[in-house]
CSV table of C-alpha atoms in Angstrom, one decimal:
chain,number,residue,atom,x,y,z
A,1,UNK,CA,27.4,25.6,-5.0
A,2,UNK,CA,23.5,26.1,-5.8
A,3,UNK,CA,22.6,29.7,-4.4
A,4,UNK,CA,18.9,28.6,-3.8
A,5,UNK,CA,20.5,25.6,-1.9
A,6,UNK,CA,22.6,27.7,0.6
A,7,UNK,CA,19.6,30.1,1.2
A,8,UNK,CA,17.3,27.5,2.2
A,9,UNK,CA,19.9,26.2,4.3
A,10,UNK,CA,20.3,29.7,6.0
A,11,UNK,CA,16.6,29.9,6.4
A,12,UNK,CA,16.5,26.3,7.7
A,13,UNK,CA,18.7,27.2,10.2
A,14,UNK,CA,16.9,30.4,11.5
A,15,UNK,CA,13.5,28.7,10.9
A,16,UNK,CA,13.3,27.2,14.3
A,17,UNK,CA,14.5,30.4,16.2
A,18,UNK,CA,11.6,32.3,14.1
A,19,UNK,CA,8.9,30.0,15.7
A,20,UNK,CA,9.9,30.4,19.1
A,21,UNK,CA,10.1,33.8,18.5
A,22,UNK,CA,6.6,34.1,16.9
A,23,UNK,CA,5.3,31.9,20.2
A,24,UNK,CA,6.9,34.0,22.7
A,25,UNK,CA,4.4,37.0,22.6
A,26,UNK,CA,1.2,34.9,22.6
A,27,UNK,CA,0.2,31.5,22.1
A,28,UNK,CA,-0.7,30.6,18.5
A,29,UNK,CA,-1.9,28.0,16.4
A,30,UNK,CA,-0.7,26.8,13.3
A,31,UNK,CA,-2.5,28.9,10.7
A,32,UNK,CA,-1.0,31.7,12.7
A,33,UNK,CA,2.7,30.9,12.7
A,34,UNK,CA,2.0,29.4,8.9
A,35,UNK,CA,0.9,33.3,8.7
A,36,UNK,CA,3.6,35.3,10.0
A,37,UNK,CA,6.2,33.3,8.1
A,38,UNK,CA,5.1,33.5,5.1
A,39,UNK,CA,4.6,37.3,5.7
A,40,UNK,CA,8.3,37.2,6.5
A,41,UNK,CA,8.9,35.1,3.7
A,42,UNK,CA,10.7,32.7,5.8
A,43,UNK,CA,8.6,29.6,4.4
A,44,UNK,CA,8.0,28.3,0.8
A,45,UNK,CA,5.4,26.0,1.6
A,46,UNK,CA,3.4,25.2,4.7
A,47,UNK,CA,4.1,21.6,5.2
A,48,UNK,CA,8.0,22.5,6.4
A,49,UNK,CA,6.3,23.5,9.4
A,50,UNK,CA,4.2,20.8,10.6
A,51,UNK,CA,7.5,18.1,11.2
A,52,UNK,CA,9.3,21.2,13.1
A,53,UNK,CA,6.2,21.9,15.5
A,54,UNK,CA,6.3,18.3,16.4
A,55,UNK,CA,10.1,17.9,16.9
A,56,UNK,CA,10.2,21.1,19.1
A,57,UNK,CA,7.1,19.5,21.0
A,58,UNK,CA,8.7,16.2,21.3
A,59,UNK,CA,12.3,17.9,22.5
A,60,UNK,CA,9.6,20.0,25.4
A,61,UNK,CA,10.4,23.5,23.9
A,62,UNK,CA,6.7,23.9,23.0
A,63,UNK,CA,3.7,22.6,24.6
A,64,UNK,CA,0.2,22.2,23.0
A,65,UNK,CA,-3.3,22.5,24.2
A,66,UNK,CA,-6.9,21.6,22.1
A,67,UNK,CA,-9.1,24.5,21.4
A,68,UNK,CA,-12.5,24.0,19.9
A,69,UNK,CA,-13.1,26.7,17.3
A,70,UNK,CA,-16.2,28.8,15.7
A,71,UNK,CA,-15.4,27.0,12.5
A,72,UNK,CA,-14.0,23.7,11.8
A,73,UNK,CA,-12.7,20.6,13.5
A,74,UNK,CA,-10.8,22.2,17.3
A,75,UNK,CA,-7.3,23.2,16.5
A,76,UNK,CA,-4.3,23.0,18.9
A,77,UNK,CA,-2.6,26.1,20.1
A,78,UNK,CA,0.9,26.2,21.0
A,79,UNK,CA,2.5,28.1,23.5
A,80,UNK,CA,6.1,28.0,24.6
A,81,UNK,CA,6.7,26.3,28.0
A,82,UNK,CA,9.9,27.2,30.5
A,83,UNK,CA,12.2,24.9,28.8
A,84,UNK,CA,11.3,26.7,26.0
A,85,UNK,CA,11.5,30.5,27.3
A,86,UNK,CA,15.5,29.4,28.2
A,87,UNK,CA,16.1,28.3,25.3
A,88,UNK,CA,14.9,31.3,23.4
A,89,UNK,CA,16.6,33.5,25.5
A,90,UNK,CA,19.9,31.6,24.5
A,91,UNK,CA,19.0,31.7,21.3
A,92,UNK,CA,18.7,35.6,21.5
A,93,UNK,CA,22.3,36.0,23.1
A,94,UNK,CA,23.3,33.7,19.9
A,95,UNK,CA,21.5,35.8,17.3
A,96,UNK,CA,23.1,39.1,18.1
A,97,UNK,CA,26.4,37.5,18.6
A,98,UNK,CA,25.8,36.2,15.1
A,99,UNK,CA,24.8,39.4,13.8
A,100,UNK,CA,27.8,41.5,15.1
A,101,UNK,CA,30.3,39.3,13.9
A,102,UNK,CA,28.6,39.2,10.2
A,103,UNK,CA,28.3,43.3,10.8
A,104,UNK,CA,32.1,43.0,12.0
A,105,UNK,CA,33.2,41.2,9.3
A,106,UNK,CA,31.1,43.6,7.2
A,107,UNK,CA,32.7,46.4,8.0
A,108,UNK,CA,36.1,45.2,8.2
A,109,UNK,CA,35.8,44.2,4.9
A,110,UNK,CA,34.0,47.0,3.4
A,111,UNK,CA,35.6,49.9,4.9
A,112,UNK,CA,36.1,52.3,1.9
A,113,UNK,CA,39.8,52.5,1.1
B,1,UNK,CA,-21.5,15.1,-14.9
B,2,UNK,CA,-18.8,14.2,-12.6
B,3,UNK,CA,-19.2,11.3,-9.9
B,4,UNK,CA,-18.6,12.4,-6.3
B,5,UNK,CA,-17.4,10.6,-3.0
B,6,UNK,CA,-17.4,11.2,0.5
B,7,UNK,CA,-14.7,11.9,2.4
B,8,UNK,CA,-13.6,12.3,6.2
B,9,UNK,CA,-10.6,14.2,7.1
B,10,UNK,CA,-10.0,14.8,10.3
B,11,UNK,CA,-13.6,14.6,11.2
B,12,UNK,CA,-14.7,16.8,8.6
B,13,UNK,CA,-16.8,15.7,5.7
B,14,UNK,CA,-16.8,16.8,2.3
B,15,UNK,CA,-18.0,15.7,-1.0
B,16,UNK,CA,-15.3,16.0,-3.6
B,17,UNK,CA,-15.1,14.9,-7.4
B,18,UNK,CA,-14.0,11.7,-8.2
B,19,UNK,CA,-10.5,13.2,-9.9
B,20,UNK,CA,-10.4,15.5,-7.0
B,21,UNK,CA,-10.2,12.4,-4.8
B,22,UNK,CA,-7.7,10.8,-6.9
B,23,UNK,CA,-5.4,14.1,-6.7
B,24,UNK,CA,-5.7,14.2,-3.0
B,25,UNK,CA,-5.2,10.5,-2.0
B,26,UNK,CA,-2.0,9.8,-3.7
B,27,UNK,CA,-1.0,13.5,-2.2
B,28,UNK,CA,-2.1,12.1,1.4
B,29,UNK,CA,-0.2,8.7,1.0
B,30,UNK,CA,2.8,10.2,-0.5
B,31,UNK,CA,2.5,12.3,3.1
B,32,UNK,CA,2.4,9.3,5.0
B,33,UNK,CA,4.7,7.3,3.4
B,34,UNK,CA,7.4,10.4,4.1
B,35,UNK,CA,6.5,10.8,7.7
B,36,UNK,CA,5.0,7.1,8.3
B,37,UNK,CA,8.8,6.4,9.9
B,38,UNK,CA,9.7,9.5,11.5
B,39,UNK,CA,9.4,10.2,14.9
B,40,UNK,CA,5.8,11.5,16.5
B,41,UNK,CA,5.4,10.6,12.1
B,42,UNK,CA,1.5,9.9,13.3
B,43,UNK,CA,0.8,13.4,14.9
B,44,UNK,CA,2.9,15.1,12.0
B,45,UNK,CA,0.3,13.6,9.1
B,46,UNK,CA,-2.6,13.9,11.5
B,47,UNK,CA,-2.1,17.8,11.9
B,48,UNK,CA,-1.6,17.7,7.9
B,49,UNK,CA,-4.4,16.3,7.6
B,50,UNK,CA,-6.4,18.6,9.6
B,51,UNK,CA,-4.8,21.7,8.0
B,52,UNK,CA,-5.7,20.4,4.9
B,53,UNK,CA,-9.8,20.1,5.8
B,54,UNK,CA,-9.1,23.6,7.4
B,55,UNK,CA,-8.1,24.7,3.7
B,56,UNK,CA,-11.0,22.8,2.1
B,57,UNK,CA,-13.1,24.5,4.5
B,58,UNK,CA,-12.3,27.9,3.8
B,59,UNK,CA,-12.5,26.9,0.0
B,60,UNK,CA,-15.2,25.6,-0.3
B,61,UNK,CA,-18.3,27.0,-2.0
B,62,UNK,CA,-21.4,27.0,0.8
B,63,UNK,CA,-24.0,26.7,-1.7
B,64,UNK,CA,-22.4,23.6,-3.7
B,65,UNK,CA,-20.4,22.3,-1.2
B,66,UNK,CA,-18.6,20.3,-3.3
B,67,UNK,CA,-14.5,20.3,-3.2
B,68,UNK,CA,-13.0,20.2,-7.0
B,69,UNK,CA,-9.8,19.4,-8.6
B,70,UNK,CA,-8.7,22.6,-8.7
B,71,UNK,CA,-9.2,23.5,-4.8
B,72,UNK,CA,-7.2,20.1,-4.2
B,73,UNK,CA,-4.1,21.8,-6.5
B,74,UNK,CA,-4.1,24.8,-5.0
B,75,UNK,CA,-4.4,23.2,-1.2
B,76,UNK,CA,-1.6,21.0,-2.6
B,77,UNK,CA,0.3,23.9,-3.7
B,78,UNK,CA,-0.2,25.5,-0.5
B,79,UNK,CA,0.9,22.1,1.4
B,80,UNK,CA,3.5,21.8,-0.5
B,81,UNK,CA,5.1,18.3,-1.9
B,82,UNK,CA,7.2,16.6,0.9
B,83,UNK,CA,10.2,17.0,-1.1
B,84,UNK,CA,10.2,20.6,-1.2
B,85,UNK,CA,9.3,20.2,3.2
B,86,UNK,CA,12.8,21.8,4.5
B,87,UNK,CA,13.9,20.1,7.3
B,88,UNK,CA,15.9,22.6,10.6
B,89,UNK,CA,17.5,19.2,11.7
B,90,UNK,CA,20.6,17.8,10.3
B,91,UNK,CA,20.8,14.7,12.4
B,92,UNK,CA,16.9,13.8,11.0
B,93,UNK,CA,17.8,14.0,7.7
B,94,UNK,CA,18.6,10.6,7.1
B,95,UNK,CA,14.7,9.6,8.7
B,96,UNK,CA,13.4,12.8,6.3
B,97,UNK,CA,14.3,11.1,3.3
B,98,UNK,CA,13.1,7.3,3.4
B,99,UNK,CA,11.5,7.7,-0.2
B,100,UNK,CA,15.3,7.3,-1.2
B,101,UNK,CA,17.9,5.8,1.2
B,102,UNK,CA,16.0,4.1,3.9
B,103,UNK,CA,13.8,2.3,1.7
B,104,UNK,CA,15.9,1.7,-1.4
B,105,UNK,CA,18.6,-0.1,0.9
B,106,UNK,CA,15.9,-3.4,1.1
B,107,UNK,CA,15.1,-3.0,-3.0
B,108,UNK,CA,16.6,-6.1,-3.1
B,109,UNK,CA,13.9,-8.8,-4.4
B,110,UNK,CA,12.1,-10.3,-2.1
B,111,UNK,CA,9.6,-13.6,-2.5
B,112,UNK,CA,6.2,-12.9,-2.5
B,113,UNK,CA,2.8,-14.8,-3.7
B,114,UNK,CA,2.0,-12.2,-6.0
B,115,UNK,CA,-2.1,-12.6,-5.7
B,116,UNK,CA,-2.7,-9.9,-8.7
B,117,UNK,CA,-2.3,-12.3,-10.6
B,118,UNK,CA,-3.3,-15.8,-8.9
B,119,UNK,CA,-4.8,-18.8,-10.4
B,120,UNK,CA,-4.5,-20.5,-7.1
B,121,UNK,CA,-1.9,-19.1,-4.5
B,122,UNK,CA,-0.2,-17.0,-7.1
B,123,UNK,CA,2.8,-19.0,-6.2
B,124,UNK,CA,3.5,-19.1,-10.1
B,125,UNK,CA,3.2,-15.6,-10.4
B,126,UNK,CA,5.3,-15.0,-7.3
B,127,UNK,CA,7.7,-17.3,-9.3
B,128,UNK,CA,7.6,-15.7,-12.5
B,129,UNK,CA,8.5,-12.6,-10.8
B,130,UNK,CA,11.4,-13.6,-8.5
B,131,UNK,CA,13.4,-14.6,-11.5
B,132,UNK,CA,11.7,-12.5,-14.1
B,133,UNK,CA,10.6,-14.8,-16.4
B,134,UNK,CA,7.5,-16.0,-17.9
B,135,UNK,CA,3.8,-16.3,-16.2
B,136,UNK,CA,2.8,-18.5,-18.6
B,137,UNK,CA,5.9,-20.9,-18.5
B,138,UNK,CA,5.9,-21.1,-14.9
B,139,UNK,CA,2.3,-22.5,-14.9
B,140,UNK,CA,2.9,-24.9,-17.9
B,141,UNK,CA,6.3,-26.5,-16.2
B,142,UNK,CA,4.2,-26.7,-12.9
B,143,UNK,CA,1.6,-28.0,-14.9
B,144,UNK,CA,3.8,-30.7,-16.6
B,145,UNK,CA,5.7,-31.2,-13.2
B,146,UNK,CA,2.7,-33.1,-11.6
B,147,UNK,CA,3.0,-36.3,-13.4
B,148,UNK,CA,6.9,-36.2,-13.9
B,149,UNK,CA,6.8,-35.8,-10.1
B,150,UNK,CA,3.9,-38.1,-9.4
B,151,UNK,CA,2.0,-35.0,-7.5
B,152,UNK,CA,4.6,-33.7,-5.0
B,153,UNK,CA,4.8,-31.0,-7.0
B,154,UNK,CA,1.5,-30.3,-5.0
B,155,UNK,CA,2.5,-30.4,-2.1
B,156,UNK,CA,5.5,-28.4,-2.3
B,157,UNK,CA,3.5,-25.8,-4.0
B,158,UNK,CA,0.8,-26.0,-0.8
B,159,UNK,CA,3.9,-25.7,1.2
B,160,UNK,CA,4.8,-22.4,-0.4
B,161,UNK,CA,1.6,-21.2,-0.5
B,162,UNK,CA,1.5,-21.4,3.1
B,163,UNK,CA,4.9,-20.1,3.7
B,164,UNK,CA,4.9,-17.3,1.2
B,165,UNK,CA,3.1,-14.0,1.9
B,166,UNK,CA,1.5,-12.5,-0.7
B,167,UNK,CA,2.9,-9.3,-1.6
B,168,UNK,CA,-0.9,-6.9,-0.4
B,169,UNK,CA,1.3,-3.5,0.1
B,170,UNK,CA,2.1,-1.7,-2.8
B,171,UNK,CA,5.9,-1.6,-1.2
B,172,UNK,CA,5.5,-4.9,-1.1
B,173,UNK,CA,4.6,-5.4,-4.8
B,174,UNK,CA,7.4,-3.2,-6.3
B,175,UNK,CA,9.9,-5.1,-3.9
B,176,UNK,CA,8.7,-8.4,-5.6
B,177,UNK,CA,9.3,-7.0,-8.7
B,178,UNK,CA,12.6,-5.9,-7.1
B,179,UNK,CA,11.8,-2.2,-7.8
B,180,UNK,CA,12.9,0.5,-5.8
B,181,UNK,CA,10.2,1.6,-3.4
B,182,UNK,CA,10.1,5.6,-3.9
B,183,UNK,CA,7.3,7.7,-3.5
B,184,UNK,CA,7.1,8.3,-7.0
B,185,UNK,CA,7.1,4.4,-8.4
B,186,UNK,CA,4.7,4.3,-5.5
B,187,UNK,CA,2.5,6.6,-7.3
B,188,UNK,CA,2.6,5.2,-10.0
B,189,UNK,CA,1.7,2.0,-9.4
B,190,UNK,CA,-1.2,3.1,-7.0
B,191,UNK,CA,-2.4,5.1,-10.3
B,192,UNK,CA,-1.8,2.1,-12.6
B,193,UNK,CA,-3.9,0.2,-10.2
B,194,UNK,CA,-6.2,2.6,-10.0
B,195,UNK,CA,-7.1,2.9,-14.2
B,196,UNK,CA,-6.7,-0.7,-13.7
B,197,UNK,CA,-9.5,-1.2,-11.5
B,198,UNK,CA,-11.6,1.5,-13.7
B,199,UNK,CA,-10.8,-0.1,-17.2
B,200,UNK,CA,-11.5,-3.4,-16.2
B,201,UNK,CA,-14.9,-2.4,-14.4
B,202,UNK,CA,-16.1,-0.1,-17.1
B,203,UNK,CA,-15.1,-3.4,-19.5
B,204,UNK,CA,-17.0,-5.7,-17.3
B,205,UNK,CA,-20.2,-3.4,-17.5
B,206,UNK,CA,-20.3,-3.3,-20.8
B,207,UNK,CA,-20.2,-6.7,-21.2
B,208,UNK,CA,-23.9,-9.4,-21.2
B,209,UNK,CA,-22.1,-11.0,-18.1
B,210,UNK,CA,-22.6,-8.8,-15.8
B,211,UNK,CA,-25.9,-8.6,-16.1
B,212,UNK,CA,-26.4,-12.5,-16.1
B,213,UNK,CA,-23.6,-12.6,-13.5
B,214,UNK,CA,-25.1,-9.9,-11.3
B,215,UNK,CA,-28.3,-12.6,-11.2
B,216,UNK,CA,-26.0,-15.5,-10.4
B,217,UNK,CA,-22.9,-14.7,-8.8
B,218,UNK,CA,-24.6,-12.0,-6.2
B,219,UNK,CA,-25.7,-15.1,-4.6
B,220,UNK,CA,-22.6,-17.0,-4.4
B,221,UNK,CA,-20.9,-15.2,-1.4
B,222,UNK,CA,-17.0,-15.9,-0.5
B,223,UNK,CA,-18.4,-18.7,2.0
B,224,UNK,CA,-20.4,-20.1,-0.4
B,225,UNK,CA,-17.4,-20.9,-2.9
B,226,UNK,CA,-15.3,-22.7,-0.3
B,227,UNK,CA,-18.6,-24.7,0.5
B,228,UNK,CA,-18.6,-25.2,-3.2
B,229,UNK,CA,-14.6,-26.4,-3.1
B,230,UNK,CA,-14.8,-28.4,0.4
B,231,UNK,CA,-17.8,-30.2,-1.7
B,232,UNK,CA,-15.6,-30.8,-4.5
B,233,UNK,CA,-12.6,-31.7,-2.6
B,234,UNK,CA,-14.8,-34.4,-0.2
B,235,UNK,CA,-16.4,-36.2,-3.4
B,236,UNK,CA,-12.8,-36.6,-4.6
B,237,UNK,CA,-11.9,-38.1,-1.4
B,238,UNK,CA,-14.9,-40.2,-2.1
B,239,UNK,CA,-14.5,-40.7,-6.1
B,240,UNK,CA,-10.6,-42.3,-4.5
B,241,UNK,CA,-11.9,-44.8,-1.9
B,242,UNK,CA,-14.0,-46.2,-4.4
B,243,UNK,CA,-10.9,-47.2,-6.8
B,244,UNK,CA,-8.7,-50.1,-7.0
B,245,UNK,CA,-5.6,-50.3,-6.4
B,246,UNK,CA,-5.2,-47.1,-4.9
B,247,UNK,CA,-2.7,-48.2,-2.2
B,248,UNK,CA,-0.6,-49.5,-5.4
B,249,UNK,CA,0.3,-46.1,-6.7
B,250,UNK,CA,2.6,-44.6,-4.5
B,251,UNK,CA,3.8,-47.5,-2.5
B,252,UNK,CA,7.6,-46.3,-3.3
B,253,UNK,CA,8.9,-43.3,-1.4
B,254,UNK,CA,11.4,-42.6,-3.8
B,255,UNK,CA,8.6,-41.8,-6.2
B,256,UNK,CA,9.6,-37.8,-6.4
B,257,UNK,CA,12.6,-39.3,-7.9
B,258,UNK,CA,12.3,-42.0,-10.2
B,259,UNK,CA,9.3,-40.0,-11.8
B,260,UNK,CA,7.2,-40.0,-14.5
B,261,UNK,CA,8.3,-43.6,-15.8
B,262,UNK,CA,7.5,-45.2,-13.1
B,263,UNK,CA,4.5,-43.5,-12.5
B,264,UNK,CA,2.6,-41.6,-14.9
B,265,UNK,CA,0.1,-44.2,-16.4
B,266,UNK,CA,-1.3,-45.3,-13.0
B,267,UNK,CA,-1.5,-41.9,-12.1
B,268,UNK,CA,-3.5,-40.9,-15.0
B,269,UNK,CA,-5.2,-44.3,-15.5
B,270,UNK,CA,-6.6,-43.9,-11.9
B,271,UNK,CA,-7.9,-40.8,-12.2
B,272,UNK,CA,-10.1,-41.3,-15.5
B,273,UNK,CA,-11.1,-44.4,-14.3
B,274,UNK,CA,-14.6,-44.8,-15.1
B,275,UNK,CA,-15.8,-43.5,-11.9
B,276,UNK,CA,-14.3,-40.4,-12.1
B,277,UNK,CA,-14.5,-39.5,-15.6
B,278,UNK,CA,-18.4,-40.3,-16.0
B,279,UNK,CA,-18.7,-37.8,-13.0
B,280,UNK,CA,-16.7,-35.5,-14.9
B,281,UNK,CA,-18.2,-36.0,-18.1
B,282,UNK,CA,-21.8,-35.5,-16.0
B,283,UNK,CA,-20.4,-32.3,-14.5
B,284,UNK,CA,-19.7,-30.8,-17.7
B,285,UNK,CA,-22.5,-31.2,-19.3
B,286,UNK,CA,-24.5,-29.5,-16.8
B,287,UNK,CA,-21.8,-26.6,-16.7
B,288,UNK,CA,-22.5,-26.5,-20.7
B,289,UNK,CA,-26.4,-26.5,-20.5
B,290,UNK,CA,-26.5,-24.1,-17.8
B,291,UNK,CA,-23.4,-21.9,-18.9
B,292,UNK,CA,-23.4,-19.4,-15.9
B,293,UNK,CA,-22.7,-21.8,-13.5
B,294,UNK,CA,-20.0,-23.3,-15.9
B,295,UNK,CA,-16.6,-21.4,-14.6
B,296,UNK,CA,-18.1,-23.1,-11.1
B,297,UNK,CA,-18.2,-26.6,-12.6
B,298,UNK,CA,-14.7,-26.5,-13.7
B,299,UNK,CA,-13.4,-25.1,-10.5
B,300,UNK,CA,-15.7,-28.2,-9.2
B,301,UNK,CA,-13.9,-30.6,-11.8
B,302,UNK,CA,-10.5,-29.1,-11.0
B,303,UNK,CA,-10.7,-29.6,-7.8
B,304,UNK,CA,-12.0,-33.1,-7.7
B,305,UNK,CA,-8.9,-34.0,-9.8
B,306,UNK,CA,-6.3,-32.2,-7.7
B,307,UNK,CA,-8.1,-33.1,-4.5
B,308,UNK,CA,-7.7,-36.5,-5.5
B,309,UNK,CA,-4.2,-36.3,-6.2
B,310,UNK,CA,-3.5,-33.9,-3.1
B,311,UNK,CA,-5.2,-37.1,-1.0
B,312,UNK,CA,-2.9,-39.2,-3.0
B,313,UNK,CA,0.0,-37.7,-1.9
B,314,UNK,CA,-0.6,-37.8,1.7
B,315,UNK,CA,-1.5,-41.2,1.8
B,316,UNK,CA,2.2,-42.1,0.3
B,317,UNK,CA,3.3,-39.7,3.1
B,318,UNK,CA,1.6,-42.1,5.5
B,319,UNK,CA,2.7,-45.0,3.5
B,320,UNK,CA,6.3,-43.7,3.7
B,321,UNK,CA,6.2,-43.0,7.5
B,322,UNK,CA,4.6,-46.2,8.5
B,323,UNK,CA,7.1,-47.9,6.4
B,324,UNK,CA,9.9,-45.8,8.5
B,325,UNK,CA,8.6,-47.4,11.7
């Protein structure tokens, strides 16, 4: 078992919930999001998000309008829609279900003896 | 000095270096050959696209203007090849990787007219490559196979011709040389073709033709050569009404069969009948004094021959059918 291959599936996994997350302050177009993940390190290379903007378009948890802009061809902002606001908040009760039972299992297993 | 192109991506033009452009388009189709079969696949390389001028764009030098190889790495590197692309969905996978298994499941070899490398149809070629065996043998058995068979050889290779298609994809030309279609022998061949294209052009400037050609063939336009073959084809029609005996030559169906013995010498003996050889001889000796126009004259000569044959052929069709009723 690769360690770089089980990371990237961990961040595979969470990459989605990041987006939705990043989209759920304000609307944001792609350079954006490309932005705050890589700040957060969650993304290698730019290109990984281009197929996952489209698949969470196509299954309605994102919805995209065209803005023109002051430089370059118009761009399309993003913005969650309600389909999209449920499923975050799902995703949210998930998440910190998730993260107590790692912190359980954490501590349980970690408890000095 | 470095030769620059034009390009429009996403509605946004730039001038980039020749290399540069090399670097990018085989970066841009390996894109669309990943996402080509995807769903929404046309929207993901569009916004690719677009990202990509958007990088170009902040890039770019104002006062040159001009995108370079390096700008086209580093965008790259920023992009990001597909392969390293991390896909959230499981149940996509299979779609995400076509390079591999979706594509390598038809690698099988396929029959194609492989028109690289055509005399004709490049129904030889196609040939050649199906069973992976000599160009050059192919062509000489075909070659030898029109007497033996008294000329249906013809036919059945205008029958292929028309029912083959010629391999014009480069998937298509790696599955006729049965190769696995991935992105990278994909890449490769589009870069073979590429230096291909350049060596041969380069050669071809160099060379005294071109200029003499450049005179000549500028003013022979695609239409104009089929005039010029329709020409050739209708004065063989004629040179063969004018012969004797020309009912007398393929007046037994079984002729495919029974063959050369039967049939060779009349077949021959027609054709170099006076009539047809003096033209010939004519023909060449104006391709010889005006030696541009000479690779014309032989394609004319050629074609007389085979067009006679070809007209042959059909009239022992006829023959055959009104026989049948």
């Amino acid at each position: 078992m690769n360690v770089e291959n089980v990371k990237a599936q961990m961040r595979k996994g969470v990459l989605e919930y990041c987006i939705l997350l990043i989209l759920s302050n304000n609307d944001a177009y792609a350079s954006d999001i490309i932005k705050q993940l890589k700040e957060a390190k969650m993304i290698v290379v730019e290109g990984t998000l281009y197929p996952l903007l489209t698949r969470l378009k196509n299954a309605k948890l994102l919805s995209y309008r065209w803005e023109e802009s002051t430089q370059g061809p118009p761009r399309k902002y993003y913005a969650l829609t309600e389909e999209g606001r449920t499923f975050l908040s799902e995703m949210d009760a998930s998440w910190n279900e998730l993260i107590n039972a790692v912190e359980l299992i954490h501590q349980t297993n970690n408890t000095p003896e | 000095m470095k030769k620059t192109v034009t390009i429009n991506i996403s509605g946004h033009m730039f001038y980039i270096d020749e290399d540069a452009y090399t670097r990018l388009r085989a970066y841009l189709d390996k894109i669309e050959t990943t996402f080509r079969n995807q769903e929404s696949g046309d929207e993901i390389i569009t916004d690719i696209e677009s990202r990509v001028a958007e990088m170009f764009n902040e890039r770019i030098n104002r006062e040159t203007g001009v995108v370079y190889i390096e700008m086209v790495d580093d965008v790259i590197a920023t992009m990001g090849e597909p392969e390293q692309f991390e896909d959230g969905d499981d149940s996509e996978k299979k779609t995400y990787t076509p390079p591999t298994t979706l594509l390598a499941r038809r690698s099988k070899k396929r029959f194609f007219r492989d028109i690289d490398n055509r005399v004709f149809g490049g129904v030889c070629a196609g040939i050649a490559n199906y069973f992976n065996i000599d160009l050059l043998l192919v062509r000489i058995i075909s070659v030898l196979l029109i007497p033996f068979t008294s000329g249906a050889i013809i036919l059945i290779y205008a029958v292929l011709w028309i029912a083959l298609p010629p391999a014009l994809t480069t998937a298509q030309k790696l599955e006729m040389r049965g190769e696995n279609i991935t992105i990278n022998n994909i890449e490769k061949t589009i870069r073979d073709e590429y230096d291909e294209v350049k060596k041969n052009f380069s050669k071809f400037k160099d060379s005294p033709t071109y200029k003499k050609g450049e005179n000549f063939f500028h003013k022979f336009s695609k239409r104009d050569k089929s005039t010029l073959i329709i020409i050739a084809v209708v004065i063989g029609a004629a040179l063969l009404f004018q012969m004797p005996h020309f009912n007398g030559i393929f007046h037994a169906p079984g002729a495919i069969f029974t063959g050369f013995t039967h049939h060779v010498a009349p077949t021959f003996n027609h054709i170099f009948f006076p009539g047809a050889l003096t033209f010939v001889l004519i023909l060449l000796v104006i391709g010889l004094i005006f030696k541009t126009v000479l690779k014309v004259i032989l394609y004319v000569i050629a074609f007389l021959l085979l067009g006679s044959l070809a007209l042959k052929v059909i009239f022992w069709l006829f023959g055959g059918f009104l026989l049948m009723c």
